[in-house]
XYZ file of C-alpha atoms in Angstrom:
408
model
C 0.000 0.000 0.000
C 2.761 2.362 0.852
C 4.565 1.603 -2.348
C 1.417 2.185 -4.299
C 0.799 5.529 -2.580
C 4.345 6.630 -3.200
C 4.101 5.579 -6.813
C 0.835 7.482 -7.213
C 2.362 10.563 -5.602
C 5.407 10.416 -7.795
C 3.192 9.905 -10.831
C 1.045 12.918 -9.935
C 4.115 15.058 -9.493
C 5.484 13.923 -12.811
C 2.167 14.708 -14.460
C 2.161 18.251 -13.012
C 5.693 18.835 -14.190
C 4.779 17.555 -17.645
C 1.849 20.036 -17.884
C 4.110 22.975 -17.016
C 6.664 21.778 -19.536
C 4.031 21.591 -22.244
C 2.933 25.149 -21.544
C 6.480 26.485 -21.652
C 7.145 24.498 -24.823
C 4.029 25.880 -26.520
C 4.948 29.432 -25.491
C 8.454 28.911 -26.824
C 7.127 27.535 -30.112
C 4.722 30.484 -30.493
C 7.508 33.002 -29.854
C 9.803 31.249 -32.354
C 7.025 31.182 -34.947
C 6.352 34.906 -34.531
C 10.057 35.746 -34.688
C 10.554 33.617 -37.801
C 7.665 35.227 -39.661
C 8.766 38.772 -38.799
C 12.397 38.046 -39.757
C 11.419 36.462 -43.066
C 9.092 39.392 -43.759
C 11.970 41.819 -43.227
C 14.146 39.815 -45.623
C 11.400 39.710 -48.252
C 10.909 43.493 -48.059
C 14.651 44.012 -48.577
C 14.715 41.661 -51.571
C 11.716 43.458 -53.078
C 13.447 46.837 -52.741
C 16.659 45.447 -54.276
C 14.810 43.827 -57.181
C 12.841 47.009 -57.909
C 16.114 48.758 -58.799
C 16.502 46.549 -61.875
C 12.996 45.572 -63.001
C 9.318 46.268 -62.446
C 7.623 44.228 -59.744
C 4.529 42.398 -60.997
C 2.695 39.088 -60.456
C 5.460 37.097 -62.167
C 8.110 38.258 -59.690
C 9.046 35.440 -57.273
C 10.084 38.001 -54.653
C 6.594 39.479 -54.627
C 4.863 36.086 -54.523
C 6.960 35.145 -51.529
C 6.244 38.468 -49.807
C 2.496 38.096 -50.392
C 2.586 34.595 -48.904
C 4.513 35.825 -45.845
C 2.132 38.732 -45.251
C -0.841 36.418 -45.628
C 0.644 34.031 -43.062
C 1.286 36.927 -40.648
C -2.248 38.299 -40.926
C -3.683 34.766 -40.569
C -1.553 33.896 -37.525
C -3.880 32.738 -34.686
C -6.951 34.122 -36.430
C -10.160 33.085 -34.706
C -12.716 31.048 -36.590
C -16.270 32.111 -37.221
C -18.807 30.432 -34.957
C -21.930 29.223 -36.787
C -25.481 28.862 -35.511
C -24.861 25.237 -34.557
C -21.824 26.113 -32.438
C -19.237 24.948 -34.933
C -16.232 27.078 -35.739
C -15.587 27.585 -39.456
C -12.241 28.885 -40.777
C -11.974 32.595 -41.483
C -9.749 34.659 -43.781
C -7.785 37.758 -42.784
C -9.951 39.769 -45.216
C -12.810 39.608 -42.701
C -10.586 41.480 -40.242
C -9.172 43.957 -42.776
C -12.536 45.084 -44.161
C -13.754 45.909 -40.636
C -10.576 47.429 -39.176
C -9.582 49.500 -42.223
C -12.865 51.312 -42.799
C -11.460 54.442 -41.160
C -8.711 54.860 -43.778
C -9.474 57.864 -45.977
C -10.214 56.969 -49.611
C -9.884 53.259 -48.918
C -10.345 50.512 -51.497
C -12.523 48.233 -49.343
C -15.777 48.894 -51.207
C -14.171 48.532 -54.640
C -12.715 45.147 -53.699
C -16.028 44.011 -52.256
C -17.704 44.840 -55.574
C -15.171 43.004 -57.778
C -16.985 40.495 -59.991
C -14.138 38.080 -60.714
C -13.178 37.758 -57.022
C -15.636 35.740 -54.965
C -13.873 34.025 -52.039
C -12.726 35.855 -48.935
C -9.120 34.705 -49.368
C -9.023 35.976 -52.960
C -10.363 39.356 -51.846
C -7.609 39.571 -49.245
C -4.976 38.880 -51.890
C -6.516 41.482 -54.191
C -6.433 43.970 -51.298
C -2.681 43.390 -50.813
C -2.036 44.154 -54.483
C -4.257 47.247 -54.603
C -2.761 48.620 -51.373
C 0.753 48.172 -52.758
C -0.148 49.934 -56.014
C -1.744 52.766 -54.019
C 1.363 52.909 -51.739
C -0.899 52.742 -48.664
C -0.222 49.226 -47.311
C 1.610 50.519 -44.236
C -1.214 52.996 -43.556
C -3.813 50.206 -43.739
C -1.865 47.980 -41.336
C -1.210 50.844 -38.880
C -4.890 51.840 -38.855
C -5.975 48.245 -38.288
C -3.511 47.736 -35.429
C -4.656 50.928 -33.697
C -8.181 49.479 -33.531
C -7.216 47.209 -30.639
C -10.795 46.254 -29.778
C -11.490 44.872 -33.235
C -8.099 43.138 -33.311
C -8.832 41.386 -30.014
C -12.205 40.266 -31.375
C -10.657 38.576 -34.412
C -7.372 37.145 -33.038
C -6.392 34.840 -30.215
C -3.750 35.497 -27.595
C -0.223 35.122 -28.915
C -1.005 36.422 -32.406
C 1.570 38.582 -34.145
C -0.835 41.499 -34.553
C -1.405 41.503 -30.778
C 2.267 41.415 -29.802
C 5.189 43.773 -29.899
C 6.073 42.548 -33.391
C 3.053 44.409 -34.815
C 4.783 47.781 -34.558
C 7.829 46.348 -36.325
C 5.580 45.086 -39.113
C 4.085 48.520 -39.795
C 7.546 50.093 -39.890
C 8.866 47.435 -42.275
C 6.048 47.900 -44.778
C 6.723 51.638 -44.932
C 9.711 51.057 -47.211
C 7.468 49.527 -49.897
C 5.982 52.961 -50.660
C 9.068 53.721 -52.762
C 8.339 50.866 -55.214
C 6.079 51.143 -58.259
C 4.076 47.920 -58.446
C 2.084 46.733 -61.451
C -0.443 43.920 -60.920
C -3.278 42.320 -62.859
C -6.283 41.671 -60.630
C -7.594 38.922 -62.939
C -4.642 36.530 -62.814
C -4.033 33.197 -61.123
C -2.456 34.889 -58.108
C -5.906 35.690 -56.741
C -7.021 32.069 -56.657
C -8.270 31.504 -53.134
C -8.620 27.718 -53.325
C -5.046 27.055 -52.214
C -3.205 28.456 -49.185
C -0.047 30.494 -49.634
C 3.253 28.684 -49.135
C 6.433 30.492 -48.095
C 9.688 29.703 -49.880
C 12.465 29.920 -47.305
C 15.330 28.893 -49.600
C 16.265 32.433 -50.783
C 16.863 33.449 -47.160
C 18.694 30.312 -45.973
C 22.253 31.095 -47.006
C 25.089 29.473 -45.062
C 28.435 31.263 -45.083
C 31.372 29.296 -43.739
C 33.870 31.228 -41.674
C 37.515 31.509 -42.650
C 38.666 29.638 -39.542
C 36.422 26.731 -40.380
C 37.720 26.622 -43.968
C 41.353 26.553 -42.782
C 40.622 23.775 -40.296
C 38.955 21.743 -43.039
C 42.010 22.163 -45.270
C 44.337 21.052 -42.490
C 42.168 18.034 -41.833
C 42.205 17.153 -45.535
C 45.991 17.466 -45.614
C 46.379 15.154 -42.679
C 44.036 12.678 -44.255
C 45.921 12.918 -47.574
C 49.278 12.368 -45.893
C 48.051 9.075 -44.440
C 48.024 7.577 -47.954
C 44.270 7.234 -48.395
C 43.427 8.039 -52.014
C 39.713 8.129 -51.358
C 40.157 10.974 -48.904
C 42.211 13.233 -51.174
C 41.031 16.865 -51.168
C 39.076 16.619 -54.395
C 35.929 18.018 -52.814
C 37.505 21.350 -52.129
C 36.630 22.646 -55.586
C 32.820 22.983 -55.429
C 32.707 25.430 -52.504
C 35.220 27.692 -54.231
C 33.302 27.388 -57.516
C 30.138 28.401 -55.697
C 32.010 31.299 -54.187
C 33.226 32.334 -57.629
C 29.674 32.196 -58.949
C 28.435 34.254 -56.046
C 31.180 36.802 -56.619
C 30.347 36.884 -60.318
C 26.683 37.515 -59.525
C 27.611 40.259 -57.087
C 29.887 41.858 -59.659
C 27.112 41.691 -62.232
C 24.681 43.362 -59.848
C 27.200 46.076 -59.008
C 27.766 46.661 -62.726
C 24.000 46.990 -63.292
C 23.740 49.436 -60.422
C 26.667 51.385 -61.839
C 25.009 51.600 -65.266
C 21.763 52.679 -63.666
C 23.610 55.319 -61.663
C 25.314 56.579 -64.825
C 21.948 56.883 -66.578
C 20.498 58.747 -63.626
C 23.578 60.984 -63.553
C 23.167 61.837 -67.248
C 19.483 62.544 -66.742
C 20.176 64.790 -63.777
C 22.909 66.656 -65.672
C 20.561 67.257 -68.608
C 17.852 68.385 -66.239
C 20.308 70.723 -64.516
C 21.341 72.211 -67.862
C 17.723 72.856 -68.807
C 17.043 74.457 -65.438
C 20.114 76.699 -65.800
C 18.925 77.853 -69.238
C 15.496 78.567 -67.834
C 17.069 80.472 -64.962
C 19.188 82.618 -67.301
C 16.148 83.409 -69.450
C 14.183 84.335 -66.363
C 16.981 86.613 -65.140
C 17.161 88.404 -68.514
C 13.392 88.836 -68.597
C 13.510 90.153 -65.064
C 16.100 92.753 -66.051
C 13.966 93.868 -69.011
C 10.913 94.190 -66.789
C 12.861 96.184 -64.208
C 14.089 98.573 -66.937
C 10.535 99.015 -68.163
C 9.363 99.758 -64.635
C 12.118 102.376 -64.194
C 11.208 104.015 -67.516
C 7.527 104.098 -66.623
C 8.336 105.594 -63.210
C 10.428 108.310 -64.833
C 7.662 109.090 -67.340
C 5.109 109.257 -64.522
C 7.310 111.668 -62.573
C 7.683 113.956 -65.596
C 3.961 113.876 -66.255
C 3.298 114.652 -62.614
C 5.601 117.688 -62.717
C 3.896 118.959 -65.881
C 0.478 118.538 -64.329
C 1.604 120.419 -61.209
C 2.882 123.225 -63.421
C -0.459 123.366 -65.251
C -2.314 123.510 -61.937
C -0.209 126.488 -60.864
C -0.911 128.241 -64.175
C -4.645 127.613 -63.827
C -4.605 129.029 -60.333
C -2.874 132.198 -61.624
C -5.449 132.521 -64.416
C -8.269 132.137 -61.913
C -6.863 135.001 -59.834
C -6.530 137.204 -62.949
C -10.119 136.398 -63.954
C -11.333 137.448 -60.509
C -9.484 140.795 -60.780
C -10.966 141.368 -64.277
C -14.471 140.702 -62.988
C -14.005 143.309 -60.278
C -12.714 145.821 -62.836
C -15.652 145.185 -65.195
C -18.071 145.698 -62.332
C -16.478 149.058 -61.495
C -16.639 150.135 -65.160
C -20.337 149.292 -65.400
C -21.073 151.323 -62.278
C -19.133 154.304 -63.559
C -20.991 154.326 -66.922
C -24.259 155.235 -65.250
C -22.825 158.396 -63.670
C -20.605 159.716 -66.514
C -21.468 161.612 -69.769
C -21.438 160.054 -73.236
C -17.797 161.031 -73.771
C -16.812 159.314 -70.595
C -19.031 156.408 -71.550
C -16.962 156.104 -74.705
C -13.901 155.960 -72.508
C -15.705 153.278 -70.489
C -16.470 151.477 -73.727
C -12.820 151.710 -74.645
C -11.879 150.289 -71.236
C -14.432 147.526 -71.695
C -12.994 146.719 -75.125
C -9.559 146.700 -73.564
C -10.789 144.241 -70.916
C -12.374 142.066 -73.606
C -9.141 142.074 -75.585
C -7.225 141.127 -72.437
C -9.701 138.300 -71.768
C -9.375 137.109 -75.370
C -5.618 137.176 -75.006
C -5.854 135.129 -71.836
C -7.735 132.349 -73.605
C -4.592 131.330 -75.480
C -2.608 130.611 -72.328
C -0.290 127.610 -72.269
C -2.306 125.922 -69.523
C -5.314 125.520 -71.811
C -3.100 124.393 -74.622
C -1.449 121.900 -72.259
C -4.827 120.454 -71.314
C -5.550 119.864 -74.997
C -2.503 117.580 -75.160
C 0.487 119.757 -76.130
C 2.664 119.991 -73.039
C 6.021 120.152 -74.755
C 6.390 123.824 -75.729
C 5.042 125.545 -72.644
C 7.850 128.115 -72.426
C 7.424 129.243 -76.069
C 3.682 129.678 -75.654
C 4.226 131.631 -72.460
C 6.525 134.114 -74.218
C 4.098 134.437 -77.146
C 1.186 135.025 -74.832
C 3.053 137.633 -72.843
C 3.804 139.482 -76.067
C 0.190 139.332 -77.141
C -1.072 140.553 -73.789
C 1.362 143.505 -73.830
C 0.246 144.496 -77.339
C -3.379 144.367 -76.363
C -2.778 146.405 -73.224
C -0.720 149.094 -75.049
C -2.982 149.705 -78.046
C -6.045 151.129 -76.190
C -4.047 153.653 -74.216
C -2.480 155.029 -77.332
C -5.870 155.268 -78.968
C -7.359 157.047 -75.936
C -4.571 159.574 -75.779
C -4.708 160.331 -79.514
C -6.388 163.577 -80.511
C -8.946 161.874 -82.781
C -10.657 160.138 -79.870
C -11.099 163.309 -77.689
C -14.639 164.813 -77.737
C -15.065 167.915 -79.889
């Protein structure tokens, strides 16, 4: 009995320890799975950016197909199933989460993908969304908006999912680099077939590089084996690794040469663009100088016109004062005519004629002529007018003092 009780106790303890080990093992496996997917996603983004330097990325590009499969696996990681009316849980695609969580994105493509006629399954719509978001250069914005809606994310994913962990922020930052690539996809191809799940190809990212110390130790081991006289262990197998290295170096040199040619083309384009911009700048500078000269000439003409107009205003003011003095004189002459005899009235008439002649002489002043449009010869007109006014003022006095005009 005692042995049985001890055996049962030891068995119960072993069972408890096994349950804790299973939990830690499952947590470790989940963490490794998340880390692997995020690392492979980072590698695929880098390969996409490198490939876009040499060719256009489309559906036939293996780098893109691998990236789409990785992103689909990340968004489907620990995705909850959809519970039916009978209590069964049916599988669900990540498109069901995206169409709900990305509604807040401005000018989103959710409705257009929902209305696509050739895409019927939920998985195919999710793949079409990846392609459209890449062509719109908004994939990172979609993912960031969906991850900020934490309530919806918790409703669609289980604990331990990538979109619920710290790796989610890394994912949004990684996808930001894809906005620099111009993608070109056909939304009616075989890539949208939702009948088969996406499979990730890990071989492009599994590259083993042997260290120099390890290579030297292998050579020493081969030498020792060759010195023992065994022909089967001669170092004949040393060639393939070096041949592979030569091929890898040749491929790297070819890529560097392609990048160099691309850089030369870009350099020539930029130099031509710079030359065109310099020509445009010189033409603009010359046109600017011409416009500035025109502005200076117009300012000078406006100043001269302003001075002429000020001179005309002064002349008009002088004429107005002379007209006022003539009106006063004519009023005095009219008053004196009523009290003088006919002889004196003739003198008054002579004075009135003199005033009329003076007024007629004043009509040809240079100010009036300037207002009519001739402002160039103001000084000559002024001298002519002064001569005319002096003649008109001198002729009546001589006539009045002549003996023929005195009353008999």
